[in-house]
mmCIF file of C-alpha atoms in Angstrom:
data_model
loop_
_atom_site.group_PDB
_atom_site.id
_atom_site.type_symbol
_atom_site.label_atom_id
_atom_site.label_comp_id
_atom_site.label_asym_id
_atom_site.label_seq_id
_atom_site.Cartn_x
_atom_site.Cartn_y
_atom_site.Cartn_z
ATOM 1 C CA GLY A 1 -73.592 48.128 -80.921
ATOM 2 C CA GLU A 2 -70.884 47.366 -83.402
ATOM 3 C CA SER A 3 -72.433 44.382 -85.035
ATOM 4 C CA VAL A 4 -75.585 42.520 -84.287
ATOM 5 C CA GLY A 5 -76.238 39.706 -86.673
ATOM 6 C CA LEU A 6 -78.410 36.690 -87.102
ATOM 7 C CA HIS A 7 -77.072 33.232 -87.779
ATOM 8 C CA LEU A 8 -79.539 32.021 -90.378
ATOM 9 C CA PRO A 9 -81.648 33.878 -92.905
ATOM 10 C CA THR A 10 -84.716 31.603 -92.758
ATOM 11 C CA LEU A 11 -86.396 29.258 -90.342
ATOM 12 C CA SER A 12 -89.320 26.976 -91.177
ATOM 13 C CA VAL A 13 -91.317 25.382 -88.377
ATOM 14 C CA GLN A 14 -94.450 23.320 -88.071
ATOM 15 C CA GLU A 15 -97.462 25.027 -86.570
ATOM 16 C CA GLY A 16 -97.624 24.169 -82.895
ATOM 17 C CA ASP A 17 -93.895 23.527 -82.558
ATOM 18 C CA ASN A 18 -91.556 25.791 -80.641
ATOM 19 C CA SER A 19 -89.294 28.180 -82.569
ATOM 20 C CA ILE A 20 -85.850 29.313 -81.585
ATOM 21 C CA ILE A 21 -84.248 32.296 -83.295
ATOM 22 C CA ASN A 22 -80.635 33.038 -82.496
ATOM 23 C CA CYS A 23 -78.609 36.222 -82.583
ATOM 24 C CA ALA A 24 -74.974 37.076 -81.930
ATOM 25 C CA TYR A 25 -73.559 40.419 -80.947
ATOM 26 C CA SER A 26 -70.006 41.664 -80.891
ATOM 27 C CA ASN A 27 -69.999 44.590 -78.491
ATOM 28 C CA SER A 28 -69.305 43.217 -75.047
ATOM 29 C CA ALA A 29 -70.375 46.567 -73.570
ATOM 30 C CA SER A 30 -73.940 46.167 -74.869
ATOM 31 C CA ASP A 31 -76.305 46.121 -71.910
ATOM 32 C CA TYR A 32 -79.725 46.059 -73.463
ATOM 33 C CA PHE A 33 -81.248 44.061 -76.296
ATOM 34 C CA ILE A 34 -84.548 44.176 -78.106
ATOM 35 C CA TRP A 35 -86.346 41.738 -80.348
ATOM 36 C CA TYR A 36 -88.567 43.129 -83.080
ATOM 37 C CA LYS A 37 -91.073 41.415 -85.332
ATOM 38 C CA GLN A 38 -91.750 42.788 -88.793
ATOM 39 C CA GLU A 39 -94.675 41.539 -90.817
ATOM 40 C CA SER A 40 -94.648 41.980 -94.548
ATOM 41 C CA GLY A 41 -95.077 45.596 -95.597
ATOM 42 C CA LYS A 42 -95.212 46.912 -92.035
ATOM 43 C CA GLY A 43 -92.859 48.565 -89.620
ATOM 44 C CA PRO A 44 -91.108 46.510 -86.921
ATOM 45 C CA GLN A 45 -92.992 45.910 -83.696
ATOM 46 C CA PHE A 46 -91.416 45.523 -80.298
ATOM 47 C CA ILE A 47 -91.676 41.998 -78.930
ATOM 48 C CA ILE A 48 -89.533 41.765 -75.830
ATOM 49 C CA ASP A 49 -86.368 43.205 -74.379
ATOM 50 C CA ILE A 50 -83.740 42.101 -71.906
ATOM 51 C CA ARG A 51 -81.068 43.849 -69.896
ATOM 52 C CA SER A 52 -77.599 42.471 -69.425
ATOM 53 C CA ASN A 53 -78.167 41.874 -65.714
ATOM 54 C CA MET A 54 -80.673 39.180 -66.648
ATOM 55 C CA ASP A 55 -80.234 35.785 -68.286
ATOM 56 C CA LYS A 56 -83.833 35.178 -69.146
ATOM 57 C CA ARG A 57 -87.033 37.084 -69.589
ATOM 58 C CA GLN A 58 -90.454 35.751 -70.408
ATOM 59 C CA GLY A 59 -93.397 37.310 -72.141
ATOM 60 C CA GLN A 60 -96.568 35.913 -73.567
ATOM 61 C CA ARG A 61 -95.458 32.794 -75.513
ATOM 62 C CA VAL A 62 -91.993 34.317 -75.981
ATOM 63 C CA THR A 63 -88.814 33.927 -73.980
ATOM 64 C CA VAL A 64 -85.519 35.687 -74.540
ATOM 65 C CA LEU A 65 -82.305 34.136 -73.279
ATOM 66 C CA LEU A 66 -79.051 36.039 -72.962
ATOM 67 C CA ASN A 67 -75.640 34.406 -72.718
ATOM 68 C CA LYS A 68 -73.126 37.149 -72.090
ATOM 69 C CA THR A 69 -70.190 34.763 -72.011
ATOM 70 C CA VAL A 70 -70.542 33.925 -75.686
ATOM 71 C CA LYS A 71 -72.403 37.125 -76.608
ATOM 72 C CA HIS A 72 -75.457 35.324 -77.820
ATOM 73 C CA LEU A 73 -79.167 35.815 -77.369
ATOM 74 C CA SER A 74 -82.130 33.834 -78.525
ATOM 75 C CA LEU A 75 -85.839 34.300 -78.932
ATOM 76 C CA GLN A 76 -88.019 31.311 -78.202
ATOM 77 C CA ILE A 77 -91.611 31.223 -79.393
ATOM 78 C CA ALA A 78 -93.821 28.581 -77.854
ATOM 79 C CA ALA A 79 -96.531 26.824 -79.862
ATOM 80 C CA THR A 80 -95.757 28.737 -83.029
ATOM 81 C CA GLN A 81 -98.800 30.007 -84.869
ATOM 82 C CA PRO A 82 -99.317 31.158 -88.489
ATOM 83 C CA GLY A 83 -99.495 34.725 -87.208
ATOM 84 C CA ASP A 84 -95.912 34.399 -86.019
ATOM 85 C CA SER A 85 -94.708 34.293 -89.624
ATOM 86 C CA ALA A 86 -92.565 37.389 -90.034
ATOM 87 C CA VAL A 87 -89.012 38.666 -90.093
ATOM 88 C CA TYR A 88 -87.425 38.874 -86.665
ATOM 89 C CA PHE A 89 -84.642 41.282 -85.762
ATOM 90 C CA CYS A 90 -82.474 41.558 -82.737
ATOM 91 C CA ALA A 91 -81.175 45.016 -81.961
ATOM 92 C CA ASP A 92 -79.111 46.772 -79.347
ATOM 93 C CA PRO A 93 -79.121 50.486 -78.617
ATOM 94 C CA TYR A 94 -75.800 52.260 -78.643
ATOM 95 C CA GLY A 95 -74.533 55.741 -78.201
ATOM 96 C CA ALA A 96 -75.914 58.638 -76.241
ATOM 97 C CA ASN A 97 -79.098 58.819 -78.267
ATOM 98 C CA SER A 98 -80.065 55.156 -78.249
ATOM 99 C CA LYS A 99 -79.431 54.451 -81.893
ATOM 100 C CA LEU A 100 -80.213 50.861 -82.759
ATOM 101 C CA THR A 101 -78.034 48.375 -84.600
ATOM 102 C CA PHE A 102 -80.182 45.843 -86.403
ATOM 103 C CA GLY A 103 -79.183 42.515 -87.840
ATOM 104 C CA LYS A 104 -80.313 41.498 -91.298
ATOM 105 C CA GLY A 105 -83.282 39.652 -89.924
ATOM 106 C CA ILE A 106 -84.400 36.059 -89.971
ATOM 107 C CA THR A 107 -87.583 35.035 -91.723
ATOM 108 C CA LEU A 108 -89.785 32.692 -89.729
ATOM 109 C CA SER A 109 -92.154 30.620 -91.864
ATOM 110 C CA VAL A 110 -94.842 28.555 -90.159
ATOM 111 C CA ARG A 111 -96.060 25.443 -91.984
ATOM 112 C CA PRO A 112 -99.720 24.502 -91.417
ATOM 113 C CA SER B 1 -101.622 56.634 -76.139
ATOM 114 C CA GLN B 2 -98.995 57.348 -78.736
ATOM 115 C CA THR B 3 -99.348 57.081 -82.480
ATOM 116 C CA ILE B 4 -96.979 57.616 -85.353
ATOM 117 C CA HIS B 5 -98.018 58.471 -88.865
ATOM 118 C CA GLN B 6 -96.119 58.340 -92.118
ATOM 119 C CA TRP B 7 -97.199 59.416 -95.550
ATOM 120 C CA PRO B 8 -97.467 58.657 -98.267
ATOM 121 C CA ALA B 9 -97.689 54.885 -97.870
ATOM 122 C CA THR B 10 -96.304 54.265 -101.343
ATOM 123 C CA LEU B 11 -94.574 56.527 -103.818
ATOM 124 C CA VAL B 12 -93.215 56.093 -107.317
ATOM 125 C CA GLN B 13 -90.908 58.840 -108.478
ATOM 126 C CA PRO B 14 -88.670 59.361 -111.514
ATOM 127 C CA VAL B 15 -84.917 59.674 -111.165
ATOM 128 C CA GLY B 16 -83.917 63.271 -110.560
ATOM 129 C CA SER B 17 -87.198 64.314 -109.000
ATOM 130 C CA PRO B 18 -87.425 65.752 -105.465
ATOM 131 C CA LEU B 19 -88.685 63.849 -102.429
ATOM 132 C CA SER B 20 -90.481 64.742 -99.248
ATOM 133 C CA LEU B 21 -91.626 62.101 -96.769
ATOM 134 C CA GLU B 22 -93.337 63.167 -93.606
ATOM 135 C CA CYS B 23 -93.577 61.584 -90.201
ATOM 136 C CA THR B 24 -95.575 62.853 -87.249
ATOM 137 C CA VAL B 25 -96.025 61.461 -83.774
ATOM 138 C CA GLU B 26 -98.753 62.096 -81.232
ATOM 139 C CA GLY B 27 -98.943 61.590 -77.511
ATOM 140 C CA THR B 28 -95.299 62.255 -76.707
ATOM 141 C CA SER B 29 -93.231 65.327 -75.955
ATOM 142 C CA ASN B 30 -89.618 65.899 -77.011
ATOM 143 C CA PRO B 31 -89.107 62.406 -78.375
ATOM 144 C CA ASN B 32 -86.058 61.205 -80.237
ATOM 145 C CA LEU B 33 -86.969 60.698 -83.879
ATOM 146 C CA TYR B 34 -85.308 58.411 -86.399
ATOM 147 C CA TRP B 35 -85.362 57.703 -90.129
ATOM 148 C CA TYR B 36 -84.403 54.228 -91.338
ATOM 149 C CA ARG B 37 -84.186 52.698 -94.785
ATOM 150 C CA GLN B 38 -84.731 49.025 -95.462
ATOM 151 C CA ALA B 39 -83.699 47.457 -98.751
ATOM 152 C CA ALA B 40 -85.609 44.382 -99.898
ATOM 153 C CA GLY B 41 -84.723 41.358 -97.762
ATOM 154 C CA ARG B 42 -82.331 43.338 -95.637
ATOM 155 C CA GLY B 43 -82.106 44.853 -92.201
ATOM 156 C CA LEU B 44 -82.720 48.434 -91.208
ATOM 157 C CA GLN B 45 -80.138 51.102 -91.819
ATOM 158 C CA LEU B 46 -80.283 54.205 -89.662
ATOM 159 C CA LEU B 47 -80.163 57.332 -91.835
ATOM 160 C CA PHE B 48 -80.870 60.228 -89.465
ATOM 161 C CA TYR B 49 -81.850 60.844 -85.908
ATOM 162 C CA SER B 50 -82.974 63.915 -84.038
ATOM 163 C CA VAL B 51 -83.032 64.704 -80.336
ATOM 164 C CA GLY B 52 -84.868 68.009 -80.705
ATOM 165 C CA ILE B 53 -86.240 70.678 -83.023
ATOM 166 C CA GLY B 54 -83.684 71.627 -85.633
ATOM 167 C CA GLN B 55 -81.189 69.036 -84.375
ATOM 168 C CA ILE B 56 -80.326 66.464 -87.013
ATOM 169 C CA SER B 57 -77.546 63.898 -87.028
ATOM 170 C CA SER B 58 -76.670 61.984 -90.149
ATOM 171 C CA GLU B 59 -75.448 58.447 -89.847
ATOM 172 C CA VAL B 60 -74.367 57.767 -93.414
ATOM 173 C CA PRO B 61 -73.401 60.012 -96.317
ATOM 174 C CA GLN B 62 -76.130 59.999 -98.884
ATOM 175 C CA ASN B 63 -78.374 61.845 -101.243
ATOM 176 C CA LEU B 64 -80.958 62.531 -98.552
ATOM 177 C CA SER B 65 -81.494 65.130 -95.852
ATOM 178 C CA ALA B 66 -83.769 65.407 -92.846
ATOM 179 C CA SER B 67 -85.399 68.238 -90.975
ATOM 180 C CA ARG B 68 -87.378 68.612 -87.781
ATOM 181 C CA PRO B 69 -89.359 71.834 -87.990
ATOM 182 C CA GLN B 70 -91.606 70.940 -85.047
ATOM 183 C CA ASP B 71 -91.199 68.770 -81.968
ATOM 184 C CA ARG B 72 -93.258 65.907 -83.343
ATOM 185 C CA GLN B 73 -92.589 66.290 -87.059
ATOM 186 C CA PHE B 74 -89.738 64.702 -88.956
ATOM 187 C CA ILE B 75 -89.227 65.129 -92.686
ATOM 188 C CA LEU B 76 -87.005 63.205 -95.073
ATOM 189 C CA SER B 77 -86.081 64.994 -98.296
ATOM 190 C CA SER B 78 -84.042 64.817 -101.417
ATOM 191 C CA LYS B 79 -83.445 67.379 -104.147
ATOM 192 C CA LYS B 80 -82.768 64.767 -106.829
ATOM 193 C CA LEU B 81 -83.615 61.113 -106.351
ATOM 194 C CA LEU B 82 -81.304 58.318 -107.457
ATOM 195 C CA LEU B 83 -82.256 54.774 -108.385
ATOM 196 C CA SER B 84 -80.436 53.599 -105.272
ATOM 197 C CA ASP B 85 -82.824 55.629 -103.089
ATOM 198 C CA SER B 86 -85.549 53.036 -103.657
ATOM 199 C CA GLY B 87 -86.534 51.225 -100.492
ATOM 200 C CA PHE B 88 -88.836 51.058 -97.518
ATOM 201 C CA TYR B 89 -88.475 54.121 -95.310
ATOM 202 C CA LEU B 90 -89.369 53.850 -91.677
ATOM 203 C CA CYS B 91 -89.757 56.577 -89.106
ATOM 204 C CA ALA B 92 -89.449 55.764 -85.415
ATOM 205 C CA TRP B 93 -89.719 57.583 -82.101
ATOM 206 C CA SER B 94 -88.469 56.909 -78.607
ATOM 207 C CA GLY B 95 -88.845 58.511 -75.196
ATOM 208 C CA GLY B 96 -90.847 61.549 -74.247
ATOM 209 C CA VAL B 97 -93.432 59.494 -72.410
ATOM 210 C CA ARG B 98 -93.389 58.772 -68.716
ATOM 211 C CA GLY B 99 -92.316 55.221 -68.081
ATOM 212 C CA VAL B 100 -91.058 54.627 -71.629
ATOM 213 C CA SER B 101 -87.334 54.220 -72.060
ATOM 214 C CA TYR B 102 -85.485 56.121 -74.771
ATOM 215 C CA ASN B 103 -83.961 52.759 -75.646
ATOM 216 C CA GLU B 104 -87.263 51.427 -76.940
ATOM 217 C CA GLN B 105 -88.176 52.611 -80.413
ATOM 218 C CA PHE B 106 -91.637 52.542 -81.939
ATOM 219 C CA PHE B 107 -91.950 52.388 -85.678
ATOM 220 C CA GLY B 108 -94.372 53.898 -88.128
ATOM 221 C CA PRO B 109 -96.070 51.991 -90.965
ATOM 222 C CA GLY B 110 -93.385 52.947 -93.478
ATOM 223 C CA THR B 111 -93.287 54.433 -96.975
ATOM 224 C CA ARG B 112 -92.453 52.240 -99.943
ATOM 225 C CA LEU B 113 -90.437 54.375 -102.385
ATOM 226 C CA THR B 114 -89.707 53.213 -105.914
ATOM 227 C CA VAL B 115 -87.436 55.338 -108.059
ATOM 228 C CA LEU B 116 -87.674 54.596 -111.777
#
Protein backbone atom coordinates (compact mmCIF):
# COMPACT_ATOMS: atom_id res chain seq x y z
CA GLY A 1 0.00 0.00 0.00
CA GLU A 2 1.40 3.34 -0.99
CA SER A 3 -1.18 5.53 0.59
CA VAL A 4 -4.35 4.70 2.39
CA GLY A 5 -6.14 7.73 3.69
CA LEU A 6 -9.43 8.78 5.12
CA HIS A 7 -11.50 11.61 3.74
CA LEU A 8 -12.66 13.26 6.94
CA PRO A 9 -11.14 13.40 10.40
CA THR A 10 -14.40 13.28 12.38
CA LEU A 11 -17.92 12.01 11.98
CA SER A 12 -20.79 12.69 14.38
CA VAL A 13 -23.95 10.61 14.17
CA GLN A 14 -27.12 10.24 16.16
CA GLU A 15 -27.52 7.04 18.12
CA GLY A 16 -29.59 4.62 16.08
CA ASP A 17 -28.64 6.15 12.73
CA ASN A 18 -26.42 4.42 10.21
CA SER A 19 -22.78 5.53 9.88
CA ILE A 20 -20.70 5.53 6.75
CA ILE A 21 -16.93 5.90 6.95
CA ASN A 22 -15.04 6.31 3.71
CA CYS A 23 -11.49 5.51 2.72
CA ALA A 24 -9.44 5.98 -0.44
CA TYR A 25 -6.39 4.04 -1.49
CA SER A 26 -3.85 4.73 -4.17
CA ASN A 27 -2.25 1.39 -4.93
CA SER A 28 -4.30 -0.25 -7.65
CA ALA A 29 -2.49 -3.53 -6.94
CA SER A 30 -3.90 -3.72 -3.40
CA ASP A 31 -5.99 -6.86 -3.10
CA TYR A 32 -6.97 -6.98 0.52
CA PHE A 33 -8.29 -4.38 2.93
CA ILE A 34 -8.99 -4.34 6.63
CA TRP A 35 -11.00 -2.07 8.86
CA TYR A 36 -9.85 -1.58 12.43
CA LYS A 37 -11.56 0.05 15.37
CA GLN A 38 -9.50 1.71 18.08
CA GLU A 39 -11.09 2.76 21.33
CA SER A 40 -9.41 5.38 23.44
CA GLY A 41 -6.22 4.13 25.05
CA LYS A 42 -6.43 0.68 23.47
CA GLY A 43 -4.88 -1.10 20.54
CA PRO A 44 -6.78 -1.40 17.25
CA GLN A 45 -9.22 -4.27 16.90
CA PHE A 46 -10.05 -6.04 13.68
CA ILE A 47 -13.58 -5.35 12.47
CA ILE A 48 -13.93 -6.76 8.99
CA ASP A 49 -11.88 -7.38 5.89
CA ILE A 50 -12.53 -7.66 2.18
CA ARG A 51 -10.63 -9.06 -0.76
CA SER A 52 -10.45 -7.36 -4.11
CA ASN A 53 -12.49 -10.09 -5.79
CA MET A 54 -15.48 -8.95 -3.75
CA ASP A 55 -17.55 -5.77 -3.86
CA LYS A 56 -19.30 -6.20 -0.58
CA ARG A 57 -18.93 -8.10 2.64
CA GLN A 58 -21.23 -8.11 5.62
CA GLY A 59 -20.59 -8.75 9.26
CA GLN A 60 -22.62 -8.17 12.36
CA ARG A 61 -24.06 -4.63 11.93
CA VAL A 62 -21.14 -3.72 9.65
CA THR A 63 -20.79 -3.81 5.89
CA VAL A 64 -17.72 -3.02 3.85
CA LEU A 65 -18.07 -1.92 0.24
CA LEU A 66 -15.19 -1.89 -2.22
CA ASN A 67 -15.17 0.10 -5.44
CA LYS A 68 -12.03 -0.82 -7.31
CA THR A 69 -12.78 1.50 -10.20
CA VAL A 70 -12.34 4.59 -8.07
CA LYS A 71 -10.15 2.91 -5.43
CA HIS A 72 -12.54 3.58 -2.63
CA LEU A 73 -13.89 1.54 0.24
CA SER A 74 -16.41 2.30 2.91
CA LEU A 75 -17.47 0.92 6.25
CA GLN A 76 -21.15 1.07 7.05
CA ILE A 77 -22.36 0.63 10.61
CA ALA A 78 -26.04 -0.03 11.07
CA ALA A 79 -27.97 1.36 14.04
CA THR A 80 -24.94 3.08 15.51
CA GLN A 81 -24.55 2.63 19.23
CA PRO A 82 -22.54 4.59 21.86
CA GLY A 83 -20.10 1.69 21.98
CA ASP A 84 -19.25 2.34 18.35
CA SER A 85 -17.56 5.61 19.32
CA ALA A 86 -13.91 5.14 18.39
CA VAL A 87 -11.30 5.91 15.77
CA TYR A 88 -11.64 3.81 12.64
CA PHE A 89 -8.76 2.95 10.34
CA CYS A 90 -8.65 1.35 6.97
CA ALA A 91 -5.49 -0.54 6.15
CA ASP A 92 -4.05 -2.64 3.38
CA PRO A 93 -1.22 -5.13 3.70
CA TYR A 94 1.69 -4.74 1.34
CA GLY A 95 4.98 -6.39 0.73
CA ALA A 96 6.11 -9.93 1.34
CA ASN A 97 5.60 -9.72 5.08
CA SER A 98 2.13 -8.20 5.16
CA LYS A 99 3.09 -4.82 6.50
CA LEU A 100 0.07 -2.60 6.92
CA THR A 101 -0.42 0.94 5.68
CA PHE A 102 -2.82 2.80 7.93
CA GLY A 103 -4.66 6.01 7.27
CA LYS A 104 -4.78 8.73 9.89
CA GLY A 105 -8.08 7.49 11.20
CA ILE A 106 -11.53 8.96 11.45
CA THR A 107 -13.14 9.59 14.81
CA LEU A 108 -16.73 8.44 15.06
CA SER A 109 -18.73 10.22 17.76
CA VAL A 110 -22.20 8.95 18.63
CA ARG A 111 -24.68 11.48 20.02
CA PRO A 112 -27.23 10.12 22.51
CA SER B 1 -6.65 -18.95 21.85
CA GLN B 2 -4.02 -16.33 21.27
CA THR B 3 -3.08 -13.48 23.55
CA ILE B 4 -0.61 -10.65 23.30
CA HIS B 5 0.88 -8.83 26.23
CA GLN B 6 2.72 -5.55 26.44
CA TRP B 7 4.36 -3.92 29.40
CA PRO B 8 4.56 -1.56 30.96
CA ALA B 9 1.18 0.01 30.20
CA THR B 10 2.48 3.51 30.86
CA LEU B 11 5.97 4.89 31.23
CA VAL B 12 7.42 8.31 31.96
CA GLN B 13 11.10 8.66 31.24
CA PRO B 14 13.56 11.56 31.18
CA VAL B 15 15.31 12.59 27.99
CA GLY B 16 18.52 10.65 27.53
CA SER B 17 17.44 7.65 29.55
CA PRO B 18 17.30 4.12 28.07
CA LEU B 19 14.11 2.31 27.07
CA SER B 20 12.97 -1.27 26.97
CA LEU B 21 9.41 -2.22 26.04
CA GLU B 22 8.46 -5.85 25.91
CA CYS B 23 5.85 -7.71 23.94
CA THR B 24 5.01 -11.39 24.19
CA VAL B 25 2.45 -13.48 22.39
CA GLU B 26 0.91 -16.81 23.34
CA GLY B 27 -0.89 -19.45 21.37
CA THR B 28 0.95 -18.99 18.08
CA SER B 29 4.13 -20.35 16.57
CA ASN B 30 6.53 -18.45 14.32
CA PRO B 31 4.32 -15.39 13.98
CA ASN B 32 5.28 -12.17 12.28
CA LEU B 33 5.74 -9.49 14.92
CA TYR B 34 5.43 -5.74 14.51
CA TRP B 35 6.13 -2.55 16.46
CA TYR B 36 4.07 0.55 15.68
CA ARG B 37 4.09 4.05 17.09
CA GLN B 38 1.04 6.26 17.21
CA ALA B 39 1.33 9.98 17.86
CA ALA B 40 -1.65 11.71 19.46
CA GLY B 41 -4.54 12.00 16.99
CA ARG B 42 -2.60 10.29 14.26
CA GLY B 43 -2.45 6.97 12.48
CA LEU B 44 -0.08 4.12 13.13
CA GLN B 45 3.47 4.20 11.87
CA LEU B 46 5.24 0.89 11.40
CA LEU B 47 8.65 0.96 13.09
CA PHE B 48 9.93 -2.62 12.92
CA TYR B 49 8.78 -6.03 11.89
CA SER B 50 10.19 -9.49 12.37
CA VAL B 51 9.53 -12.74 10.54
CA GLY B 52 11.62 -14.89 12.87
CA ILE B 53 14.06 -15.05 15.77
CA GLY B 54 16.87 -12.56 15.30
CA GLN B 55 15.34 -11.20 12.08
CA ILE B 56 14.50 -7.52 12.33
CA SER B 57 13.56 -5.09 9.58
CA SER B 58 13.44 -1.39 10.21
CA GLU B 59 10.91 0.70 8.37
CA VAL B 60 12.06 4.19 9.31
CA PRO B 61 15.35 5.60 10.54
CA GLN B 62 15.07 6.50 14.17
CA ASN B 63 16.46 6.46 17.64
CA LEU B 64 14.98 3.05 18.41
CA SER B 65 15.97 -0.56 17.86
CA ALA B 66 14.17 -3.87 18.12
CA SER B 67 15.17 -7.40 18.97
CA ARG B 68 13.52 -10.79 18.91
CA PRO B 69 15.42 -13.08 21.25
CA GLN B 70 12.68 -15.73 21.30
CA ASP B 71 9.98 -16.78 18.87
CA ARG B 72 7.19 -15.05 20.75
CA GLN B 73 9.09 -12.16 22.31
CA PHE B 74 9.66 -8.78 20.72
CA ILE B 75 11.54 -5.97 22.43
CA LEU B 76 11.73 -2.29 21.56
CA SER B 77 14.74 -0.41 22.91
CA SER B 78 16.56 2.85 22.92
CA LYS B 79 19.90 3.82 24.42
CA LYS B 80 18.96 7.48 24.84
CA LEU B 81 15.39 8.69 24.57
CA LEU B 82 14.44 11.88 22.75
CA LEU B 83 11.41 14.06 23.36
CA SER B 84 10.12 13.01 19.95
CA ASP B 85 10.02 9.37 21.09
CA SER B 86 6.89 10.09 23.12
CA GLY B 87 3.85 8.24 21.85
CA PHE B 88 1.68 5.17 22.06
CA TYR B 89 3.62 2.04 21.15
CA LEU B 90 1.74 -0.93 19.84
CA CYS B 91 2.94 -4.45 19.27
CA ALA B 92 1.11 -6.72 16.84
CA TRP B 93 1.35 -10.29 15.60
CA SER B 94 0.10 -12.11 12.54
CA GLY B 95 0.08 -15.68 11.28
CA GLY B 96 1.42 -18.76 12.98
CA VAL B 97 -2.05 -20.09 13.68
CA ARG B 98 -3.92 -22.51 11.49
CA GLY B 99 -6.64 -20.73 9.59
CA VAL B 100 -5.35 -17.23 10.39
CA SER B 101 -3.94 -15.25 7.51
CA TYR B 102 -0.61 -13.46 7.85
CA ASN B 103 -2.45 -10.45 6.45
CA GLU B 104 -4.53 -10.06 9.59
CA GLN B 105 -2.72 -8.39 12.46
CA PHE B 106 -3.73 -8.53 16.11
CA PHE B 107 -2.69 -5.73 18.38
CA GLY B 108 -1.62 -5.60 21.98
CA PRO B 109 -2.94 -3.11 24.55
CA GLY B 110 -0.11 -0.65 23.92
CA THR B 111 2.39 1.28 26.04
CA ARG B 112 1.96 5.00 26.56
CA LEU B 113 5.46 6.53 26.67
CA THR B 114 6.04 10.10 27.78
CA VAL B 115 9.53 11.51 27.51
CA LEU B 116 10.11 14.63 29.60
